[in-house]
Amino acid sequence: MNTQVVHFHPRPETFKQNSQAALADKPLRKSLRTAMDMLMTKRKMVLSDEQELQMLRTLCEHVRQHALSKLPDLLVQLEENLTKRGVRVHWAETVEEAQQIIYGIMETHNGKLMVKGKSMVSEEIELNHYLESKGIRAVESDLGEFIVQMAGEKPTHIVMPAIHKTKEQVSELFHNNLGTELTDDVDKLTGFARAALRDIYRTADIGLSGVNFAVAETGTLCLVENEGNGRLSTTVPPVHIAITGIEKVVANLTDVVPLYSQLPRTAIGQPITTYFNMITGPRRSEELDGPQEMHLVLLDNGRSQAYGEEQMRRTLQCIRCGACMNHCPVYTRIGGAAYGTTYPGPIGEIISPHLMGLEKTRDLPTACSMCGACVEVCPVKIPITEQMARLREEAQRSPNENVNYPIKGQGASHSFGESIAWRIFNGSFGHTKAYRALGWFSTTFRALTPPWQLGWTENHVPLKPAEKTLQQMLAERKQNKQ
Amino acid sequence: MSARNNILAKLRKANAYPMDLPRTEEYYQEMSPSWDNEIERLKHWAKCMRAVKTEIFWVRENNWEETLIQVAQQKNLKNMLVSKNTEHGKRATTALQAASLEVRNFEQKIDDWKDEFFAEVDAGFTSSLCGIAHTGTIMLTSSVAEPRSQSLVPPVHFCLFDTRKMYDTFYAAMQGEKLAADMPTNVILISGPSKTADIQLTLAFGAHGPRDLVVLAVLPEHINPADLEVAA
């Protein structure tokens, strides 16, 4: 079975080129359009009670903001409660630290095979690639992740990783890698994957999972899933490693109820998931199953930068439902791969700059028409467009400017010409005389407007000043009335 | 400084302003669904469960074994994993043996019989802690008698559910069962058999866990099973 990790994938630095390629890919656009239309319709159906929806969104926003307001204390409380229950807690500031911690655990157990439940954070740290370089095989068990891993690709959506693939493409992949018959019967294809993966659960040395919510009050890790692969990965292997970003903690067990109520409905328009798994420690001495040993890796990787300031902190409210992607006119047309980041779409545009720095991701916050669809559907009310505007500002800001809350890669898009242009704009629009002079100049010399205006005229007619300024028209109107 | 101390120091430096507790209880007092009577609530629960392919059989406390055997025979099961240390497990054992179905027990740690467990066990039989009407859910907890994989590894999962232990919402169940006070190592909410829609958004059941979920819903004497099937 070929489940090697991806060795080549688009990078965020080439986002513009990636987008152009994606726009030219007609089958991809068709798959995305069909899938996103269906997801939007289904979401609307299961959240049709507007009063319930808005009250629940407000409550969920409050739950997440409350948790973030006490984040350091809650992390310490979580660690204490997990430790009491026999879980070893590890802290990683960087991707490299997280990789090494996980490899260290594998090495201690002489582990050669890891079975992975769905974990976006493990994608973030490129764990499969890293483990492969150490001679360890890591197999994705979520069906969508299994497919994209087999195809040597990255997930294109955080909830439905293989949404861009047709059943025929999946069948061919399975045929080539698992030796199964070619079929367009989805039940059969699912059965092929089931058979292949049940052997992996049984023989894996380590099971790895993500975390949807970590409860500080009880030391409980919650996993939301439909397939049962998360349950198998966290139950059958002798060692379970969970990995999560530091922001996923909530204060109390009751906090998970409204969040879980929203997550499947907002994500895929499903009233409830098949399984909601709440794990509180490894197997106890008298128990007959569950992991004998359990670890939690808490990853920072730039999240503490986002946490540093109130406006940016709201990025960390995210519960990874993917609704913002499903409703984004940009994501819907280019898909997740074009972003070249672990988290694509609107949430990816605002979280990736913290994880990877603006040097690599400066173009991402510009991939937004500010339509606000993502803000309207966000179950925890993240002001995504505000964040986007702020990140654009930070990318344009001079790299040498001293600010209270510096963002990694500040000034990545800074240009002297644009800076001057904005100063002129600011000066002209901020002073009456200058504004009037600009108006006179623009209307008088409008005939000299260049027919080519940078990128604008690639898709639009040239901008040309009006024949008269607003003041002139108002003055004329006033005169005509008299 | 360690990574832990560095991360905590950065977070504390932000000096975030503490917020009040979220008003979750108020929300659920106001927004919890309600039903005219117990029958309507059960019908709603069953409708949600059946919508995701759960097989529900209304049974009585004194005769649920009959249904267990009938369904097991219909599914051509050869054996079933049953707890020998619970009252319902003992009753199931007696009934299965009388019907010449093999009874298997979780007698050793999973590590010692994994291959056999995955390859040979046809079905697992467990009890449940409670049900949740709103979402069509049953809640199970792990225990020495009924380990978590008993409801997970075998392709068919039979679950005995006392319908008197039904809560309106997950919130009510969490409060009613006082979960936060003493969490077992594993609490699982189940709404149907394992499923996926990862291939071209087409729903397929039996992705990794049980392909079939059979719930034996034990009714109190005052509820007539026929009333639950009308327009259910």
XYZ file of C-alpha atoms in Angstrom:
714
model
C 0.000 0.000 0.000
C 1.459 3.316 -1.058
C 0.744 5.961 1.538
C 3.866 8.024 1.274
C 3.699 11.671 2.195
C 3.570 14.519 -0.273
C 6.911 15.859 -1.419
C 5.713 18.688 -3.588
C 2.828 21.031 -3.112
C 2.078 24.658 -3.855
C 3.550 27.231 -1.503
C 1.851 30.372 -0.159
C 4.628 32.477 -1.714
C 3.321 31.531 -5.141
C -0.332 32.060 -4.247
C -1.053 34.225 -7.296
C 0.339 31.676 -9.739
C -1.365 28.837 -7.841
C -4.672 30.674 -8.106
C -4.300 31.187 -11.835
C -3.601 27.498 -12.322
C -6.584 26.554 -10.170
C -8.879 28.899 -12.075
C -7.886 27.197 -15.304
C -8.669 23.745 -13.881
C -12.267 23.216 -14.994
C -12.901 19.826 -13.308
C -11.605 21.263 -10.029
C -13.907 24.274 -10.303
C -16.862 22.048 -11.080
C -16.172 19.767 -8.090
C -15.746 22.739 -5.787
C -18.862 24.507 -7.014
C -21.031 21.406 -6.580
C -19.633 20.629 -3.151
C -19.813 24.164 -1.800
C -23.357 24.709 -3.077
C -24.449 21.532 -1.330
C -22.705 22.435 1.912
C -24.198 25.922 1.956
C -27.702 24.557 1.351
C -27.356 21.873 4.007
C -26.061 24.344 6.563
C -28.984 26.632 5.918
C -31.417 23.769 6.402
C -30.090 22.640 9.776
C -29.688 26.187 11.058
C -33.024 27.490 9.828
C -34.124 28.860 13.206
C -32.594 32.313 13.030
C -33.200 33.125 16.694
C -31.553 29.894 17.833
C -28.652 30.431 15.445
C -27.902 33.962 16.581
C -28.218 33.128 20.285
C -25.999 30.094 19.846
C -23.399 32.090 17.914
C -23.325 34.682 20.686
C -22.958 31.980 23.336
C -20.200 30.198 21.421
C -18.348 33.466 20.887
C -18.588 34.094 24.632
C -17.355 30.564 25.442
C -14.306 30.960 23.226
C -13.527 34.505 24.350
C -13.898 33.513 27.991
C -11.454 30.643 27.489
C -8.973 32.871 25.675
C -9.219 35.534 28.363
C -7.854 32.973 30.858
C -5.726 30.972 28.440
C -2.458 30.712 30.411
C -4.289 29.706 33.597
C -6.456 27.217 31.749
C -3.449 25.626 30.089
C -1.826 25.145 33.484
C -5.077 23.716 34.885
C -5.399 21.390 31.880
C -1.840 20.200 32.369
C -2.444 19.555 36.072
C -5.611 17.583 35.474
C -4.142 15.573 32.626
C -1.028 14.785 34.640
C -3.188 13.595 37.548
C -4.827 11.164 35.158
C -1.539 9.849 33.866
C -1.210 11.872 30.643
C 2.206 13.300 29.844
C 1.948 16.882 28.642
C 4.575 18.333 26.300
C 4.924 21.955 25.204
C 6.333 22.921 21.819
C 7.081 26.464 20.774
C 7.999 25.557 17.238
C 7.236 23.030 14.533
C 10.654 21.443 15.010
C 10.106 20.990 18.744
C 6.755 19.297 18.155
C 8.264 16.989 15.543
C 11.079 16.020 17.874
C 8.768 15.376 20.822
C 6.631 13.004 18.761
C 9.630 11.289 17.249
C 11.112 10.912 20.730
C 7.990 9.091 21.916
C 8.067 6.844 18.837
C 11.729 6.102 19.425
C 11.178 5.224 23.095
C 8.698 2.569 21.981
C 10.776 1.502 19.004
C 7.702 2.391 16.964
C 7.723 1.960 13.199
C 4.051 2.445 12.336
C 1.765 5.274 13.347
C -1.953 5.410 12.589
C -3.324 8.912 12.513
C -6.804 10.171 13.193
C -7.619 13.498 11.604
C -5.317 16.247 12.839
C -4.759 19.556 11.100
C -2.002 20.427 13.579
C -0.062 17.362 12.460
C -0.406 18.697 8.896
C 0.841 22.042 10.191
C 4.026 20.444 11.518
C 4.467 18.271 8.385
C 4.623 15.256 10.688
C 4.295 12.559 8.013
C 7.171 13.992 6.052
C 9.332 14.305 9.148
C 8.612 10.775 10.370
C 9.260 9.356 6.937
C 12.714 10.925 7.003
C 13.278 8.994 10.248
C 12.130 5.706 8.777
C 8.692 5.730 10.386
C 5.531 5.126 8.420
C 2.535 7.291 9.314
C -0.804 6.328 7.797
C -3.771 8.675 7.681
C -6.981 6.897 8.674
C -9.628 9.519 7.948
C -10.903 8.396 4.554
C -10.402 11.796 2.935
C -6.916 12.143 4.396
C -6.116 8.555 3.381
C -7.038 9.433 -0.209
C -5.012 12.635 -0.397
C -2.039 10.983 1.264
C -2.186 8.202 -1.297
C -2.402 10.786 -4.075
C 0.655 12.592 -2.714
C -1.358 15.751 -2.152
C -2.265 18.054 0.711
C -5.832 18.263 2.065
C -7.815 20.827 0.118
C -10.374 21.496 2.858
C -10.040 21.200 6.625
C -13.229 19.176 7.054
C -13.372 17.344 3.715
C -9.775 16.855 2.636
C -10.536 15.044 -0.636
C -13.493 17.109 -1.767
C -11.750 17.930 -5.049
C -11.511 14.255 -6.075
C -14.124 12.379 -8.074
C -15.073 8.788 -7.230
C -13.448 7.684 -10.472
C -10.167 9.279 -9.409
C -10.419 7.595 -6.007
C -11.138 4.258 -7.637
C -8.066 4.578 -9.813
C -5.930 5.526 -6.825
C -7.129 2.492 -4.867
C -6.661 0.261 -7.884
C -3.067 1.403 -8.342
C -2.139 1.374 -4.667
C -4.300 -1.290 -3.035
C -4.810 -3.517 -6.034
C -8.594 -3.276 -5.792
C -11.022 -3.520 -8.688
C -12.051 -0.380 -10.569
C -15.549 0.711 -9.553
C -17.629 3.847 -9.165
C -19.571 2.306 -6.258
C -18.767 4.498 -3.254
C -19.814 1.783 -0.773
C -17.316 -0.597 -2.328
C -14.574 2.018 -2.340
C -15.252 2.739 1.332
C -15.089 -1.001 2.014
C -11.671 -1.244 0.356
C -10.339 1.508 2.582
C -11.948 -0.081 5.639
C -10.234 -3.402 4.981
C -6.846 -1.782 4.414
C -7.048 0.439 7.474
C -8.314 -2.088 9.986
C -5.020 -3.920 9.574
C -3.229 -0.665 10.305
C -5.164 0.016 13.537
C -4.421 -3.512 14.688
C -0.700 -3.364 14.034
C 0.151 0.296 14.701
C 2.587 1.041 17.509
C 1.209 4.518 18.116
C -2.100 6.232 17.441
C -2.137 9.977 16.887
C -5.133 12.279 16.985
C -5.994 15.941 16.991
C -8.193 17.587 19.601
C -11.390 19.521 18.985
C -11.793 20.795 22.537
C -9.525 20.299 25.570
C -11.374 20.742 28.854
C -9.287 22.274 31.625
C -11.810 21.448 34.381
C -11.650 17.676 33.892
C -8.545 17.060 31.765
C -10.684 15.722 28.947
C -9.805 15.700 25.249
C -12.821 15.787 22.916
C -12.863 14.445 19.380
C -15.661 15.013 16.889
C -15.971 12.495 14.059
C -18.234 10.343 11.899
C -16.029 7.516 10.756
C -14.814 5.884 13.964
C -11.215 6.165 12.789
C -10.533 8.613 15.612
C -11.925 6.162 18.160
C -9.908 3.301 16.719
C -6.684 5.323 16.527
C -7.032 6.449 20.142
C -8.200 3.105 21.564
C -6.439 0.207 19.871
C -2.701 1.128 19.674
C -0.794 0.874 22.980
C 0.210 4.544 22.892
C -1.935 7.565 22.063
C -0.421 10.933 21.211
C -2.794 13.882 20.905
C -1.582 17.126 19.406
C -3.317 20.476 19.524
C -2.761 24.185 19.255
C -2.669 25.951 22.615
C -5.889 27.810 21.819
C -8.171 24.760 21.821
C -8.687 24.716 25.570
C -12.055 25.553 27.157
C -12.678 26.139 30.835
C -15.516 23.799 31.743
C -17.065 20.607 30.469
C -20.374 22.376 29.845
C -18.547 24.753 27.472
C -18.198 22.016 24.896
C -21.968 21.560 24.575
C -22.806 24.705 22.561
C -19.580 24.422 20.560
C -20.370 20.826 19.640
C -23.933 21.804 18.836
C -22.661 24.256 16.232
C -19.648 22.430 14.822
C -21.241 19.714 12.631
C -24.177 21.890 11.631
C -21.998 24.785 10.538
C -19.330 22.596 8.975
C -21.291 20.171 6.855
C -24.952 20.795 7.585
C -25.199 17.635 9.654
C -27.398 17.799 12.786
C -24.925 15.759 14.820
C -21.860 13.627 14.181
C -21.857 9.871 14.616
C -19.353 10.008 17.444
C -18.383 12.512 20.091
C -15.439 11.004 21.893
C -14.388 12.319 25.318
C -11.089 10.879 26.502
C -9.945 11.440 30.074
C -6.637 9.683 30.442
C -5.091 6.375 29.404
C -6.478 3.007 30.516
C -6.584 2.592 34.283
C -4.848 -0.368 35.870
C -7.922 -2.595 35.937
C -9.185 -1.636 32.455
C -8.740 -3.980 29.506
C -8.382 -1.535 26.621
C -7.532 2.003 25.730
C -3.929 3.179 25.375
C -1.490 2.145 28.066
C 0.271 5.457 27.658
C -1.036 8.834 26.591
C 0.638 12.106 25.635
C -0.591 15.570 24.746
C 1.554 17.944 22.695
C 0.587 21.607 23.065
C 1.829 23.624 20.099
C 2.388 27.367 19.965
C 3.920 27.979 16.500
C 2.932 31.637 16.298
C -0.346 31.437 18.182
C 1.079 33.424 21.090
C 1.798 36.219 18.597
C -1.878 36.320 17.624
C -2.730 36.201 21.320
C -0.608 39.259 22.063
C -3.230 41.805 21.160
C -6.996 41.942 21.542
C -7.950 42.347 17.882
C -5.710 39.568 16.626
C -6.573 37.315 19.566
C -10.027 36.786 18.105
C -8.432 34.716 15.329
C -7.887 32.057 17.996
C -11.617 31.720 18.642
C -11.802 29.451 15.582
C -13.278 25.955 16.067
C -12.130 24.742 12.607
C -15.554 24.142 11.115
C -14.584 25.358 7.647
C -17.856 27.251 7.109
C -15.917 30.366 6.088
C -14.335 28.383 3.243
C -17.610 26.930 2.067
C -19.058 30.439 1.729
C -16.012 32.286 0.425
C -16.234 33.353 -3.232
C -12.461 33.099 -3.537
C -12.018 29.662 -1.936
C -14.992 28.323 -3.898
C -13.209 29.148 -7.135
C -9.631 28.163 -6.393
C -9.886 25.435 -3.719
C -7.585 24.815 -0.802
C -4.411 23.668 -2.543
C -3.845 27.070 -4.138
C -3.275 28.680 -0.749
C -0.267 26.451 -0.124
C -0.999 26.506 3.606
C -2.399 24.008 6.095
C -5.449 26.180 6.701
C -6.890 27.567 3.465
C -9.754 29.986 2.852
C -10.612 32.989 5.014
C -9.465 31.458 8.305
C -6.224 30.406 6.640
C -5.680 33.918 5.352
C -5.778 35.315 8.871
C -4.121 32.533 10.851
C -1.334 31.555 8.429
C 0.505 34.896 8.745
C 0.885 34.200 12.475
C 2.067 30.634 11.908
C 4.357 31.281 8.941
C 5.075 35.012 8.994
C 3.960 37.673 6.538
C 7.065 37.166 4.400
C 5.589 33.918 3.105
C 1.915 34.759 3.343
C 1.667 38.435 2.432
C -0.585 37.747 -0.569
C -3.117 35.673 1.349
C -4.925 38.538 3.139
C -5.310 40.244 -0.233
C -7.371 37.314 -1.553
C -10.555 38.782 -0.161
C -13.290 40.893 -1.662
C -14.433 41.946 1.815
C -17.900 40.611 1.044
C -18.246 39.475 4.653
C -19.878 36.105 3.890
C -17.330 34.399 6.153
C -18.152 36.749 9.012
C -21.883 36.084 8.680
C -21.498 32.313 8.931
C -18.709 32.100 11.487
C -20.130 30.165 14.471
C -17.942 32.093 16.908
C -18.221 35.495 15.247
C -14.607 36.079 14.277
C -14.409 39.455 12.497
C -12.434 37.897 9.645
C -12.572 40.867 7.276
C -11.326 43.232 9.990
C -8.411 40.887 10.621
C -7.755 40.723 6.905
C -7.604 44.528 6.644
C -5.298 44.691 9.636
C -2.913 42.121 8.182
C -2.817 44.020 4.887
C -1.882 47.102 6.877
C 0.839 45.213 8.733
C 2.220 43.861 5.458
C 2.343 47.384 4.017
C 3.755 49.029 7.112
C 7.407 50.001 7.033
C 9.568 47.170 8.376
C 11.450 49.743 10.454
C 8.428 51.226 12.167
C 8.243 50.515 15.891
C 4.841 49.191 16.924
C 3.474 47.836 20.195
C 2.505 44.441 18.760
C 4.877 43.529 15.955
C 3.709 40.851 13.526
C 6.335 38.497 12.141
C 7.176 39.684 8.636
C 5.907 43.228 9.191
C 6.406 45.242 6.016
C 6.658 42.212 3.726
C 4.637 44.034 1.061
C 5.975 47.486 1.869
C 6.808 49.600 -1.177
C 8.130 53.126 -1.202
C 5.894 54.155 -4.129
C 2.730 52.871 -2.491
C 3.671 54.474 0.776
C 4.069 57.836 -0.989
C 0.772 57.330 -2.834
C -1.068 56.734 0.430
C 0.546 59.770 1.984
C -0.637 61.898 -0.929
C -4.089 60.388 -0.620
C -4.137 61.033 3.112
C -2.864 64.584 2.684
C -5.371 65.371 -0.093
C -8.398 63.911 1.593
C -7.500 65.256 5.012
C -7.257 68.944 4.064
C -9.988 70.971 2.348
C -7.756 73.112 0.168
C -5.646 70.214 -0.996
C -8.764 68.157 -1.692
C -10.295 70.915 -3.810
C -7.056 71.425 -5.703
C -6.877 67.713 -6.412
C -10.501 67.789 -7.627
C -9.815 70.686 -9.959
C -6.670 69.059 -11.280
C -8.371 65.680 -11.868
C -11.408 67.036 -13.706
C -9.420 69.567 -15.742
C -6.845 67.038 -16.949
C -9.102 63.985 -17.124
C -8.304 63.575 -20.801
C -4.755 62.697 -19.828
C -5.851 59.606 -17.866
C -3.561 56.742 -18.915
C -5.333 53.846 -20.671
C -3.170 51.334 -18.796
C -3.466 51.425 -14.982
C -1.299 48.705 -13.442
C -3.253 45.498 -12.684
C -6.636 47.231 -12.722
C -6.977 47.408 -16.500
C -6.219 43.711 -16.910
C -9.865 43.048 -16.140
C -11.572 46.465 -15.990
C -12.054 49.572 -18.104
C -9.673 52.395 -17.073
C -10.704 54.603 -14.196
C -11.344 58.155 -15.371
C -12.186 61.149 -13.175
C -15.695 62.607 -13.609
C -16.207 65.773 -15.642
C -17.222 67.689 -12.547
C -16.371 67.345 -8.889
C -19.064 66.632 -6.317
C -18.729 70.169 -4.977
C -19.264 71.577 -8.465
C -22.371 69.480 -8.988
C -23.808 70.445 -5.601
C -23.119 74.096 -6.250
C -24.889 73.893 -9.621
C -27.839 72.094 -8.084
C -28.142 74.762 -5.421
C -28.004 77.478 -8.053
C -30.692 75.813 -10.192
C -33.042 75.594 -7.218
C -32.789 79.289 -6.484
C 13.717 28.752 29.807
C 11.649 25.730 28.809
C 9.139 25.851 25.974
C 6.385 25.703 28.592
C 7.674 28.726 30.444
C 8.309 30.662 27.236
C 4.805 30.049 25.947
C 3.166 30.882 29.258
C 5.301 34.017 29.625
C 4.259 35.242 26.170
C 0.610 34.585 26.925
C 0.747 36.262 30.307
C 2.484 39.278 28.818
C -0.636 39.938 26.748
C -2.448 40.628 29.998
C -5.835 39.638 28.646
C -8.779 41.058 30.535
C -10.704 38.275 32.325
C -14.285 37.757 31.180
C -17.413 36.553 32.944
C -18.450 32.928 32.631
C -20.562 32.151 29.564
C -24.284 31.837 30.299
C -24.653 28.311 29.015
C -27.239 27.281 31.591
C -29.470 30.268 30.757
C -29.253 29.443 27.068
C -30.305 25.845 27.580
C -33.113 26.847 29.939
C -34.493 29.111 27.255
C -33.677 27.238 24.067
C -33.936 23.555 24.970
C -36.435 21.719 22.806
C -39.514 20.346 24.517
C -42.136 17.756 23.616
C -45.777 17.421 24.558
C -45.225 14.088 26.233
C -42.842 11.200 26.676
C -44.121 9.443 23.557
C -43.465 12.436 21.319
C -39.982 12.748 22.754
C -39.223 9.090 22.121
C -40.580 9.372 18.601
C -38.303 12.321 17.922
C -35.290 10.445 19.295
C -36.091 7.391 17.170
C -36.666 9.495 14.054
C -33.229 11.119 14.429
C -31.549 7.777 15.110
C -33.235 6.034 12.192
C -32.349 8.912 9.870
C -28.732 7.783 10.250
C -29.485 4.081 9.774
C -29.793 2.996 13.396
C -31.988 -0.068 13.857
C -34.307 0.462 16.816
C -36.386 -2.270 18.426
C -38.840 -1.435 21.178
C -38.530 -4.093 23.853
C -39.580 -4.754 27.443
C -37.378 -5.278 30.437
C -38.473 -8.909 30.758
C -38.054 -10.023 27.151
C -35.375 -8.066 25.296
C -33.290 -11.218 24.885
C -35.832 -12.517 22.359
C -35.220 -9.562 20.068
C -31.473 -9.799 20.570
C -31.523 -13.388 19.364
C -33.911 -12.680 16.479
C -31.798 -9.858 15.094
C -28.562 -11.763 15.605
C -29.983 -14.685 13.659
C -31.291 -12.416 10.889
C -27.811 -10.998 10.526
C -26.305 -14.488 10.485
C -23.988 -13.706 13.351
C -21.854 -16.530 14.616
C -20.803 -14.982 17.893
C -21.199 -11.968 20.125
C -18.902 -10.226 22.608
C -20.749 -9.944 25.906
C -19.785 -8.898 29.407
C -19.919 -11.731 31.901
C -19.862 -9.419 34.896
C -23.040 -7.448 34.358
C -26.627 -8.498 34.933
C -27.641 -7.789 31.317
C -24.504 -9.561 30.092
C -25.419 -12.697 32.040
C -28.961 -12.625 30.663
C -27.677 -12.160 27.114
C -25.230 -15.029 27.619
C -27.970 -17.412 28.695
C -30.175 -16.433 25.751
C -27.394 -16.604 23.167
C -26.225 -19.988 24.386
C -29.790 -21.307 24.278
C -29.956 -20.176 20.663
C -26.604 -21.865 19.899
C -24.806 -18.602 19.282
C -21.258 -18.442 20.531
C -20.617 -16.068 23.423
C -17.245 -14.361 23.623
C -15.952 -12.457 26.645
C -13.430 -9.658 26.976
C -11.280 -11.687 29.354
C -7.833 -10.340 28.705
C -6.234 -7.051 27.772
C -6.826 -5.990 24.183
C -3.090 -6.214 23.438
C -3.204 -9.974 24.006
C -5.964 -10.861 21.553
C -6.075 -8.014 19.000
C -5.690 -10.198 15.928
C -8.415 -12.552 17.031
C -10.666 -9.693 18.138
C -10.442 -7.924 14.771
C -10.766 -11.078 12.703
C -13.263 -13.228 14.519
C -15.752 -11.250 16.597
C -19.002 -10.579 14.743
C -20.819 -8.354 17.218
C -20.468 -6.538 20.527
C -23.223 -6.108 23.108
C -23.164 -3.200 25.568
C -25.466 -1.195 27.766
C -25.754 2.577 27.637
C -25.668 5.260 30.277
C -28.444 7.424 28.879
C -30.008 8.835 25.733
C -30.317 12.334 24.284
C -33.626 13.039 22.591
C -32.784 16.233 20.705
C -30.016 14.776 18.577
C -30.965 11.094 18.579
C -27.990 9.915 20.601
C -26.990 7.259 23.115
C -24.212 7.828 25.606
C -21.842 5.035 26.657
C -19.085 5.054 29.228
C -16.083 2.779 29.372
C -15.745 0.369 32.262
C -13.865 -2.744 33.229
C -16.950 -4.795 32.415
C -17.586 -3.120 29.067
C -14.347 -1.818 27.559
C -14.623 0.903 24.939
C -13.656 -1.325 22.009
C -16.587 -3.665 22.700
C -18.807 -1.116 20.934
C -16.188 -0.210 18.358
C -14.250 -3.079 16.813
C -16.972 -5.644 15.966
C -18.922 -4.907 12.755
C -22.259 -4.972 14.599
C -22.971 -3.130 17.839
C -26.011 -4.085 19.938
C -26.867 -1.580 22.630
C -29.374 -2.019 25.419
C -30.932 1.332 26.238
C -33.324 2.009 29.097
C -35.610 4.687 27.627
C -36.423 5.992 31.109
C -32.922 7.444 31.093
C -33.619 9.888 28.301
C -32.545 13.535 28.539
C -33.729 16.361 26.319
C -30.256 17.663 25.445
C -26.569 16.884 25.809
C -26.394 19.700 28.361
C -29.144 18.096 30.468
C -27.447 14.695 30.190
C -24.119 16.136 31.281
C -25.702 17.797 34.293
C -28.013 14.885 35.122
C -25.225 12.323 35.029
C -22.823 14.677 36.849
C -20.150 13.867 34.306
C -17.753 16.620 35.319
C -17.538 15.272 38.863
C -15.997 11.948 37.884
C -15.168 11.443 34.234
C -14.546 7.846 33.192
C -11.580 7.337 30.881
C -13.948 7.351 27.940
C -17.404 8.773 27.355
C -18.796 8.298 23.885
C -21.882 9.796 22.305
C -23.145 7.646 19.437
C -25.683 8.597 16.779
C -25.737 5.764 14.283
C -23.201 3.408 12.748
C -19.831 4.587 11.444
C -20.194 6.625 8.264
C -18.393 8.908 5.826
C -19.127 11.215 2.925
C -15.506 11.803 2.001
C -15.819 10.392 -1.510
C -17.656 12.905 -3.676
C -19.964 13.777 -0.771
C -21.722 10.406 -1.115
C -22.834 8.917 2.182
C -21.454 5.440 2.917
C -21.885 3.479 6.148
C -19.357 1.249 7.882
C -16.318 3.387 7.217
C -14.161 2.020 10.019
C -16.243 1.169 13.087
C -19.513 -0.807 13.307
C -21.499 -1.094 10.082
C -24.711 -1.759 12.020
C -25.980 -0.174 15.201
C -28.873 -2.055 16.777
C -30.547 -0.402 19.760
C -32.786 -2.460 21.995
C -34.838 0.326 23.522
C -36.425 -0.878 26.733
C -39.847 0.721 27.219
C -41.629 1.150 30.523
C -44.931 -0.719 30.846
C -47.113 2.358 30.344
C -45.826 2.994 26.821
C -47.239 0.955 24.007
C -44.691 0.306 21.244
C -47.436 0.729 18.643
C -47.884 4.370 19.721
C -44.251 5.056 18.876
C -44.474 3.778 15.349
C -47.442 5.908 14.264
C -46.012 8.556 11.946
C -42.621 8.059 13.537
